[in-house]
PDB file of C-alpha atoms in Angstrom:
ATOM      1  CA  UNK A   1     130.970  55.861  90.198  1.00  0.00           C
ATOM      2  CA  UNK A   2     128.425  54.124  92.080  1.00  0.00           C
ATOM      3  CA  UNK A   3     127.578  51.088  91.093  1.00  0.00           C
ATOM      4  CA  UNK A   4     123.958  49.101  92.374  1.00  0.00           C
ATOM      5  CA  UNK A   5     124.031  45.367  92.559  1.00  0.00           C
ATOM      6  CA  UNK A   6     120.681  44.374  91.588  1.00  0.00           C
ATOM      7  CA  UNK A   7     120.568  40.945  92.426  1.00  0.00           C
ATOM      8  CA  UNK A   8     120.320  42.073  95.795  1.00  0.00           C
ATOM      9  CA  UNK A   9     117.504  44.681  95.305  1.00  0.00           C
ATOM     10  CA  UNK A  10     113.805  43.477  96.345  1.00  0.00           C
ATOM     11  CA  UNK A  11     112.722  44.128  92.772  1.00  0.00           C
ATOM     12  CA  UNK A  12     113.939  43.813  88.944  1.00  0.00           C
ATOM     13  CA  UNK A  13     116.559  45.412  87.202  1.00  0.00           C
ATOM     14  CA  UNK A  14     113.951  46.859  84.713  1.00  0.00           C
ATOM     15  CA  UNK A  15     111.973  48.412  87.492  1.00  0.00           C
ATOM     16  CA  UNK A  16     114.827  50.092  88.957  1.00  0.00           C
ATOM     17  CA  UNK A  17     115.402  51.677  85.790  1.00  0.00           C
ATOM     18  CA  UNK A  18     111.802  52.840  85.129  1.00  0.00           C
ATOM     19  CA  UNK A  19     112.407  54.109  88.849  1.00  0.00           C
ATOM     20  CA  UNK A  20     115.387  55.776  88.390  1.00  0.00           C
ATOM     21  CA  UNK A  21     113.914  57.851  85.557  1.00  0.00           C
ATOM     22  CA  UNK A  22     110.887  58.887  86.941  1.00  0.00           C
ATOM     23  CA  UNK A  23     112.732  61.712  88.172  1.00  0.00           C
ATOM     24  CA  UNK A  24     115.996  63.422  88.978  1.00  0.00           C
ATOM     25  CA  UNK A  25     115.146  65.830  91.952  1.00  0.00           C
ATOM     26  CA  UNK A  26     113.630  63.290  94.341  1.00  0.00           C
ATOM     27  CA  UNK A  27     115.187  60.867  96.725  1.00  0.00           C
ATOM     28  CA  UNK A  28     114.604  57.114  95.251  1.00  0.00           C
ATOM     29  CA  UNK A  29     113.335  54.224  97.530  1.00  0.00           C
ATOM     30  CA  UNK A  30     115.891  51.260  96.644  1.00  0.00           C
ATOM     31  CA  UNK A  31     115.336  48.870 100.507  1.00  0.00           C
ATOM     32  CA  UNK A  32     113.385  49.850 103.532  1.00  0.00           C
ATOM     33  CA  UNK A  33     117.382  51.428 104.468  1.00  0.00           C
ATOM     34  CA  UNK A  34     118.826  52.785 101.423  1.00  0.00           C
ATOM     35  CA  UNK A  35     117.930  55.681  99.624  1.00  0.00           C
ATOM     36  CA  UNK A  36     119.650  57.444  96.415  1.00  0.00           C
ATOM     37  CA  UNK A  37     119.520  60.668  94.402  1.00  0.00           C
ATOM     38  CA  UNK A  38     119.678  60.161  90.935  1.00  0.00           C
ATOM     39  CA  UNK A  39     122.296  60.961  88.668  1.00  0.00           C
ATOM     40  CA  UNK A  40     121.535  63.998  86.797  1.00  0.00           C
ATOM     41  CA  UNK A  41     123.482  64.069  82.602  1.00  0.00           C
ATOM     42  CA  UNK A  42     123.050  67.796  81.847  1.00  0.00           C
ATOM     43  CA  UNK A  43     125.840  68.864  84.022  1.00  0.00           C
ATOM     44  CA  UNK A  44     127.106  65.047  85.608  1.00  0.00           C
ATOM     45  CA  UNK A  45     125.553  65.017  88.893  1.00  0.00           C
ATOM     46  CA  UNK A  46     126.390  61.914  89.989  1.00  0.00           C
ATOM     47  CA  UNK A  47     124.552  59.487  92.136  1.00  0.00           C
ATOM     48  CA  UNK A  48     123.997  60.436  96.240  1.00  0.00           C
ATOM     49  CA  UNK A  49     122.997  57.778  98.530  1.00  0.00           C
ATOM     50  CA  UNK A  50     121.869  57.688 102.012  1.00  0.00           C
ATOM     51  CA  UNK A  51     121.924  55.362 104.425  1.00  0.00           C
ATOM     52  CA  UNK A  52     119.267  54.854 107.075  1.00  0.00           C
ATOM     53  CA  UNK A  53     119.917  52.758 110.567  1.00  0.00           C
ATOM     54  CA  UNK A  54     117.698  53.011 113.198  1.00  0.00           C
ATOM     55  CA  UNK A  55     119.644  55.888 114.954  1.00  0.00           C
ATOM     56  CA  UNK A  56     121.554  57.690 112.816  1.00  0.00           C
ATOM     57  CA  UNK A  57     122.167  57.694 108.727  1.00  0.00           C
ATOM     58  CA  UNK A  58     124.585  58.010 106.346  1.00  0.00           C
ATOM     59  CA  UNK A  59     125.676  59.905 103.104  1.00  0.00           C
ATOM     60  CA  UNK A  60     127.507  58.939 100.577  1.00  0.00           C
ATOM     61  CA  UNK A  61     128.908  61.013  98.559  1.00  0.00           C
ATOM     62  CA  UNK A  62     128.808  64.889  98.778  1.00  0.00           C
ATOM     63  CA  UNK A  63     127.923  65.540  94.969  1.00  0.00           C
ATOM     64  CA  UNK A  64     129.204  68.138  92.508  1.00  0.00           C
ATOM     65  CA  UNK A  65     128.748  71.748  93.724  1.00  0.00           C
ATOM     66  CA  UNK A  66     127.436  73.247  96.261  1.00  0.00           C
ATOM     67  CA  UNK A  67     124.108  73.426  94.717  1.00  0.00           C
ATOM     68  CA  UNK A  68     123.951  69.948  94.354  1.00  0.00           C
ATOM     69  CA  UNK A  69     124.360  68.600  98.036  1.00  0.00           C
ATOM     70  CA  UNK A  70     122.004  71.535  99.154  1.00  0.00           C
ATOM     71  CA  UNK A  71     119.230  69.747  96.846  1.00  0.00           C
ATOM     72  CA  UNK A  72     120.198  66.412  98.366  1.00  0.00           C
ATOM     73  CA  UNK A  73     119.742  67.658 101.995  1.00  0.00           C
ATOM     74  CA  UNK A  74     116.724  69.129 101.198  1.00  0.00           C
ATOM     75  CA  UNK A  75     115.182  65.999 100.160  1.00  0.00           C
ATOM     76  CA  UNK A  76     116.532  64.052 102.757  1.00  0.00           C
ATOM     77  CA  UNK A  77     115.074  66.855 105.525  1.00  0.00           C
ATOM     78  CA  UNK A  78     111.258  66.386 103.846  1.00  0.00           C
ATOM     79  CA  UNK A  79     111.999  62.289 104.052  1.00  0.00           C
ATOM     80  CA  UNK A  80     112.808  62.878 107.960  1.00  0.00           C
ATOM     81  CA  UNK A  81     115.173  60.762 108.245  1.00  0.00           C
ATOM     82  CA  UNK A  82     117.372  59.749 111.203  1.00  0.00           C
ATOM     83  CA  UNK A  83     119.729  62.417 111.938  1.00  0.00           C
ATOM     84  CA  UNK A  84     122.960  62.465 109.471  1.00  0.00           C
ATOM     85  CA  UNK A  85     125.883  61.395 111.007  1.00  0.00           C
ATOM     86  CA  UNK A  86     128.002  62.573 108.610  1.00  0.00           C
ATOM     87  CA  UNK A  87     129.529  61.365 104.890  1.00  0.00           C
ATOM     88  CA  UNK A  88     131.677  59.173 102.779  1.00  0.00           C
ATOM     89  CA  UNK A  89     133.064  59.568 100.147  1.00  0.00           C
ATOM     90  CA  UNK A  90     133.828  57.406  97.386  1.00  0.00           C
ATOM     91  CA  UNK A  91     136.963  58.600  96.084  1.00  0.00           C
ATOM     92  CA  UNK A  92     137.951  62.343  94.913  1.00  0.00           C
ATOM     93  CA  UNK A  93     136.920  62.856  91.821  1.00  0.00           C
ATOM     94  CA  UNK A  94     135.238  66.248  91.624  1.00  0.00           C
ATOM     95  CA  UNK A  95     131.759  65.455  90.914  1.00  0.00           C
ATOM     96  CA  UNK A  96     131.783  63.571  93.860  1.00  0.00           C
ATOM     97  CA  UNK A  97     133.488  65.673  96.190  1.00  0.00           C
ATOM     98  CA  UNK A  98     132.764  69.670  95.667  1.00  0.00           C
ATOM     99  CA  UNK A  99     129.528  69.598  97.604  1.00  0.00           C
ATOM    100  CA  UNK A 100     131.763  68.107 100.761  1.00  0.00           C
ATOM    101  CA  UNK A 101     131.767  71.695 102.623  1.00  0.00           C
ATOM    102  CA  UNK A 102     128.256  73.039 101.801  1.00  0.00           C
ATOM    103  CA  UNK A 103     126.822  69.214 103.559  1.00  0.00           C
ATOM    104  CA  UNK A 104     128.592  70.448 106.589  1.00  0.00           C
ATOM    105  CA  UNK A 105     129.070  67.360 107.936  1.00  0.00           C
ATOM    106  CA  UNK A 106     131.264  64.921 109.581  1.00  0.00           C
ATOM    107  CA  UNK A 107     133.384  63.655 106.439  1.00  0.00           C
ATOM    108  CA  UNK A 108     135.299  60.236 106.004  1.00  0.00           C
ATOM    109  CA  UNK A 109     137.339  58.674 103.268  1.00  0.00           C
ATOM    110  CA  UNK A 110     140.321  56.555 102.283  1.00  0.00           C
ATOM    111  CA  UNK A 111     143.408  58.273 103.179  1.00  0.00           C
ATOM    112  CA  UNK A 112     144.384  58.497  99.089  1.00  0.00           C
ATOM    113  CA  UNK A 113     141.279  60.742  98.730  1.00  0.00           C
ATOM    114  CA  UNK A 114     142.087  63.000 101.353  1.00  0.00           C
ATOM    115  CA  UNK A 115     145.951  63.165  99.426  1.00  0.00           C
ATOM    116  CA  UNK A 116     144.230  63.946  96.686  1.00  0.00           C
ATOM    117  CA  UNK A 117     141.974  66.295  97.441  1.00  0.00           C
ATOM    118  CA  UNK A 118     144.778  68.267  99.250  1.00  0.00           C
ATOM    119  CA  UNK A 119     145.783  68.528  95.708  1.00  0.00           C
ATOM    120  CA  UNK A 120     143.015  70.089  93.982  1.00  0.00           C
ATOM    121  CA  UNK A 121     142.696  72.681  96.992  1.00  0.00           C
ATOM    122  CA  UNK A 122     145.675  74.150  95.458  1.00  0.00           C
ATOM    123  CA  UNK A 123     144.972  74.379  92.274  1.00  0.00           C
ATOM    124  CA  UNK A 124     143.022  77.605  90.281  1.00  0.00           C
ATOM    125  CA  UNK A 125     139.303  76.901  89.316  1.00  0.00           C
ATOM    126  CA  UNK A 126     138.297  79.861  87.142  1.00  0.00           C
ATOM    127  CA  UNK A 127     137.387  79.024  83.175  1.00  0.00           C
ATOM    128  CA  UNK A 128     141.403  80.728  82.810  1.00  0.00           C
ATOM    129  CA  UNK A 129     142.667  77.660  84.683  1.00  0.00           C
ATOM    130  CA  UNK A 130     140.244  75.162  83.845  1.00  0.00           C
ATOM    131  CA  UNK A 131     141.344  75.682  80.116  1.00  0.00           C
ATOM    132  CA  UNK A 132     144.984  75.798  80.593  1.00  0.00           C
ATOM    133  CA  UNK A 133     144.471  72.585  82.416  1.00  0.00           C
ATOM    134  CA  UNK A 134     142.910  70.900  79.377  1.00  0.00           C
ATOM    135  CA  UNK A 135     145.755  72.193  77.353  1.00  0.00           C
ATOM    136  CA  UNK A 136     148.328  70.941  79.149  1.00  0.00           C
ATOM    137  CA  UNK A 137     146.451  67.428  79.543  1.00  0.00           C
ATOM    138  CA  UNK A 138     146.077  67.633  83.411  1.00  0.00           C
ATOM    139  CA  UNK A 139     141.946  67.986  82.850  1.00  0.00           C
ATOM    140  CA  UNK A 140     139.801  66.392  79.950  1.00  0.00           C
ATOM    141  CA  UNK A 141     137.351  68.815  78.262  1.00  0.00           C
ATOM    142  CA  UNK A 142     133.961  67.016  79.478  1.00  0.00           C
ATOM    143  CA  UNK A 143     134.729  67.484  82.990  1.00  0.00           C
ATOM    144  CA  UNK A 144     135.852  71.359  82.272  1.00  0.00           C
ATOM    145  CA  UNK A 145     132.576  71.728  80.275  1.00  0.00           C
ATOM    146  CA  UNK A 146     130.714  70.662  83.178  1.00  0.00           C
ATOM    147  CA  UNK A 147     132.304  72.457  85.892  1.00  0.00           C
ATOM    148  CA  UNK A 148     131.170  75.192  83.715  1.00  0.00           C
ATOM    149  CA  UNK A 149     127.721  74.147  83.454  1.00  0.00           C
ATOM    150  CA  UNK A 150     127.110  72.917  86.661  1.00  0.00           C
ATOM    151  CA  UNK A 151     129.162  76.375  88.577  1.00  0.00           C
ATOM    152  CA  UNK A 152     129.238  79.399  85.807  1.00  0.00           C
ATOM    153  CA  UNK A 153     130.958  81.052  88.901  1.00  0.00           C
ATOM    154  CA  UNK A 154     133.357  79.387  90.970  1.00  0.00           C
ATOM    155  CA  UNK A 155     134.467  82.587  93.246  1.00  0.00           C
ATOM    156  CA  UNK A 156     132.666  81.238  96.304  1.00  0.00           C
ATOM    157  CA  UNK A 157     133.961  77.433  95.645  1.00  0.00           C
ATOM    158  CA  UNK A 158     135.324  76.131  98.632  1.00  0.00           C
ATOM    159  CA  UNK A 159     137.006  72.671  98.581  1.00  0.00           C
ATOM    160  CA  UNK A 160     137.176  70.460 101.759  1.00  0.00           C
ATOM    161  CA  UNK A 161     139.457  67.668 102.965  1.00  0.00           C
ATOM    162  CA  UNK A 162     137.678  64.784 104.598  1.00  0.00           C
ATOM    163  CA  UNK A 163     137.802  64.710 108.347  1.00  0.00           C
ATOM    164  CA  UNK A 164     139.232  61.083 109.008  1.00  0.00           C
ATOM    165  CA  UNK A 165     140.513  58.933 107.054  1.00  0.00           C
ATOM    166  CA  UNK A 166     140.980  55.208 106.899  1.00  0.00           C
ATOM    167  CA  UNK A 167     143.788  52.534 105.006  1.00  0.00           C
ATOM    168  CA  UNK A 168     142.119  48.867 105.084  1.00  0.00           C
ATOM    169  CA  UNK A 169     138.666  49.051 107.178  1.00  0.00           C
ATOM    170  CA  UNK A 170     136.336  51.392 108.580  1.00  0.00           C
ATOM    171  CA  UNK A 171     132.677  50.319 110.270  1.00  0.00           C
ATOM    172  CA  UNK A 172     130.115  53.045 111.185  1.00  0.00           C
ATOM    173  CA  UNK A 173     127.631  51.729 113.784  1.00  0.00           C
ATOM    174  CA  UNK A 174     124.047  53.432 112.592  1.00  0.00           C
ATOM    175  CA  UNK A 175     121.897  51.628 114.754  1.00  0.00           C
ATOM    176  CA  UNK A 176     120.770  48.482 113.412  1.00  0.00           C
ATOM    177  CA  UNK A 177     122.472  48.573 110.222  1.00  0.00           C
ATOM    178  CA  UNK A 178     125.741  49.335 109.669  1.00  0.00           C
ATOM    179  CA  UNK A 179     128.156  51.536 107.551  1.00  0.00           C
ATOM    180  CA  UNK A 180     131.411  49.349 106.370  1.00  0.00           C
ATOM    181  CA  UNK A 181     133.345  50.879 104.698  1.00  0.00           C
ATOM    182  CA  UNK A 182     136.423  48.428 103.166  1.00  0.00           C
ATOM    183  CA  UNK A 183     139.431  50.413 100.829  1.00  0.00           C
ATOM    184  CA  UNK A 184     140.420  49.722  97.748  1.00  0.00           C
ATOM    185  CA  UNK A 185     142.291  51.043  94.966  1.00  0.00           C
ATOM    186  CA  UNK A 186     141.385  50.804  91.534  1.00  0.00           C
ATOM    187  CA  UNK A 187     143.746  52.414  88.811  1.00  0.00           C
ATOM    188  CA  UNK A 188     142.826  56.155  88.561  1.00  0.00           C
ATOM    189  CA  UNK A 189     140.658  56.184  91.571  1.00  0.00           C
ATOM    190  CA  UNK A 190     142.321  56.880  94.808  1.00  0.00           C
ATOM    191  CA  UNK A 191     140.577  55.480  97.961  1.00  0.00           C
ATOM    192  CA  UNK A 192     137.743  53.903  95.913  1.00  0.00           C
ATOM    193  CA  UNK A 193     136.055  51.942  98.588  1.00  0.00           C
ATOM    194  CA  UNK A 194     132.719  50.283  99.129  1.00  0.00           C
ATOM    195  CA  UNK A 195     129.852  51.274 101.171  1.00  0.00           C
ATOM    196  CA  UNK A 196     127.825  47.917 102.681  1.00  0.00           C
ATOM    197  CA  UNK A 197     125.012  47.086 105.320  1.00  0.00           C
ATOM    198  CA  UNK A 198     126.167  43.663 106.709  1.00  0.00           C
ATOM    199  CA  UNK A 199     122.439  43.067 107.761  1.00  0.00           C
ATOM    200  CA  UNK A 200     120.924  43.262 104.647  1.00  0.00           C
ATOM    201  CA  UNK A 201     123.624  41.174 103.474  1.00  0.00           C
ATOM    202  CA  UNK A 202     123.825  43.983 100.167  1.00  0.00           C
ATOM    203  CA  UNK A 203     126.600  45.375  98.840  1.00  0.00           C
ATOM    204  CA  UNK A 204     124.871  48.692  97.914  1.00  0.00           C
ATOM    205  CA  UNK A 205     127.513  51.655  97.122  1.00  0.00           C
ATOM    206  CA  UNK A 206     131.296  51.428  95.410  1.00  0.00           C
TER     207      UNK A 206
END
């Protein structure tokens, strides 16, 4: 989950929800440096952000499917943008991490993530598995449904571990703002951690 703070955004909480449903395909304006991708219900996309520093910016998040993060990095190429400098992710659940190899690029996250994300890389993904798994109790239905929906074929699925990994603290320098990344852990979510930019004094991602 991502959750906004919107005490700390330069409008109301009523106009960022008239904003956020003005569309679902489009990269939303939230401060002069942060950026997000809605959250789409009909097959769980969740929410992508991006944040901008004056040299370089930063994902976070890699979203659902391959399909999804290609969407993403479309939008962010027609924003122009400073160059990505790569992408964190919140913690492993799937609809936040099976877009992590089709961003192609530089990946961090807690080092629970990446353990569990080694996981799921050996596990089956075809509708066979995905029901057995439900079955059994190891997956709930909704999240088989929309692996379904969101990736009627999963042949050409590849799942990626994250490239480094942190335990307490991680800052990415972006140029004028700054990535901080701080760990937590939070029940069923592995490597949760939140996503700040010190100089806007926002907490903006978790």
């Amino acid at each position: 989950m991502i959750q906004f703070i919107y005490h700390y955004l330069p409008f109301g909480k009523e106009a960022f929800i008239k904003l956020h449903k003005a569309g679902v395909n489009m990269l939303k304006k939230l401060t002069d440096h942060v950026y997000y991708f809605p959250h789409s219900e009909e097959t769980d996309r969740p929410v992508l952000g991006l944040i901008c520093g004056e040299k370089y910016s930063f994902v976070v998040d890699a979203g659902n499917s391959p399909a999804h993060a290609s969407s993403f990095l479309e939008e962010v190429e027609k924003m122009g943008a400073p160059p990505i400098k790569g992408v964190a992710i919140t913690h492993w659940h799937w609809d936040h991490t099976f877009g992590i190899h089709a961003m192609n690029k530089y990946t961090i996250s807690h080092h629970l993530t990446k353990k569990k994300l080694a996981y799921l890389k050996t596990l089956r993904w075809d509708d066979d598995a995905l029901d057995k798994r439900v079955r059994e109790g190891e997956e709930i239905e909704f999240c088989r449904d929309m692996i379904k929906k969101e990736m009627p074929s999963r042949e050409m699925l590849i799942l990626q571990e994250p490239d480094v990994t942190f335990h307490h603290h991680m800052e990415v320098d972006l140029g004028g703002n700054h990535l901080l990344d701080s760990a937590y852990w939070r029940g069923t979510r592995a490597g949760l951690f939140r996503c700040l930019c010190p100089q806007r004094k926002s907490t903006v991602f978790r």
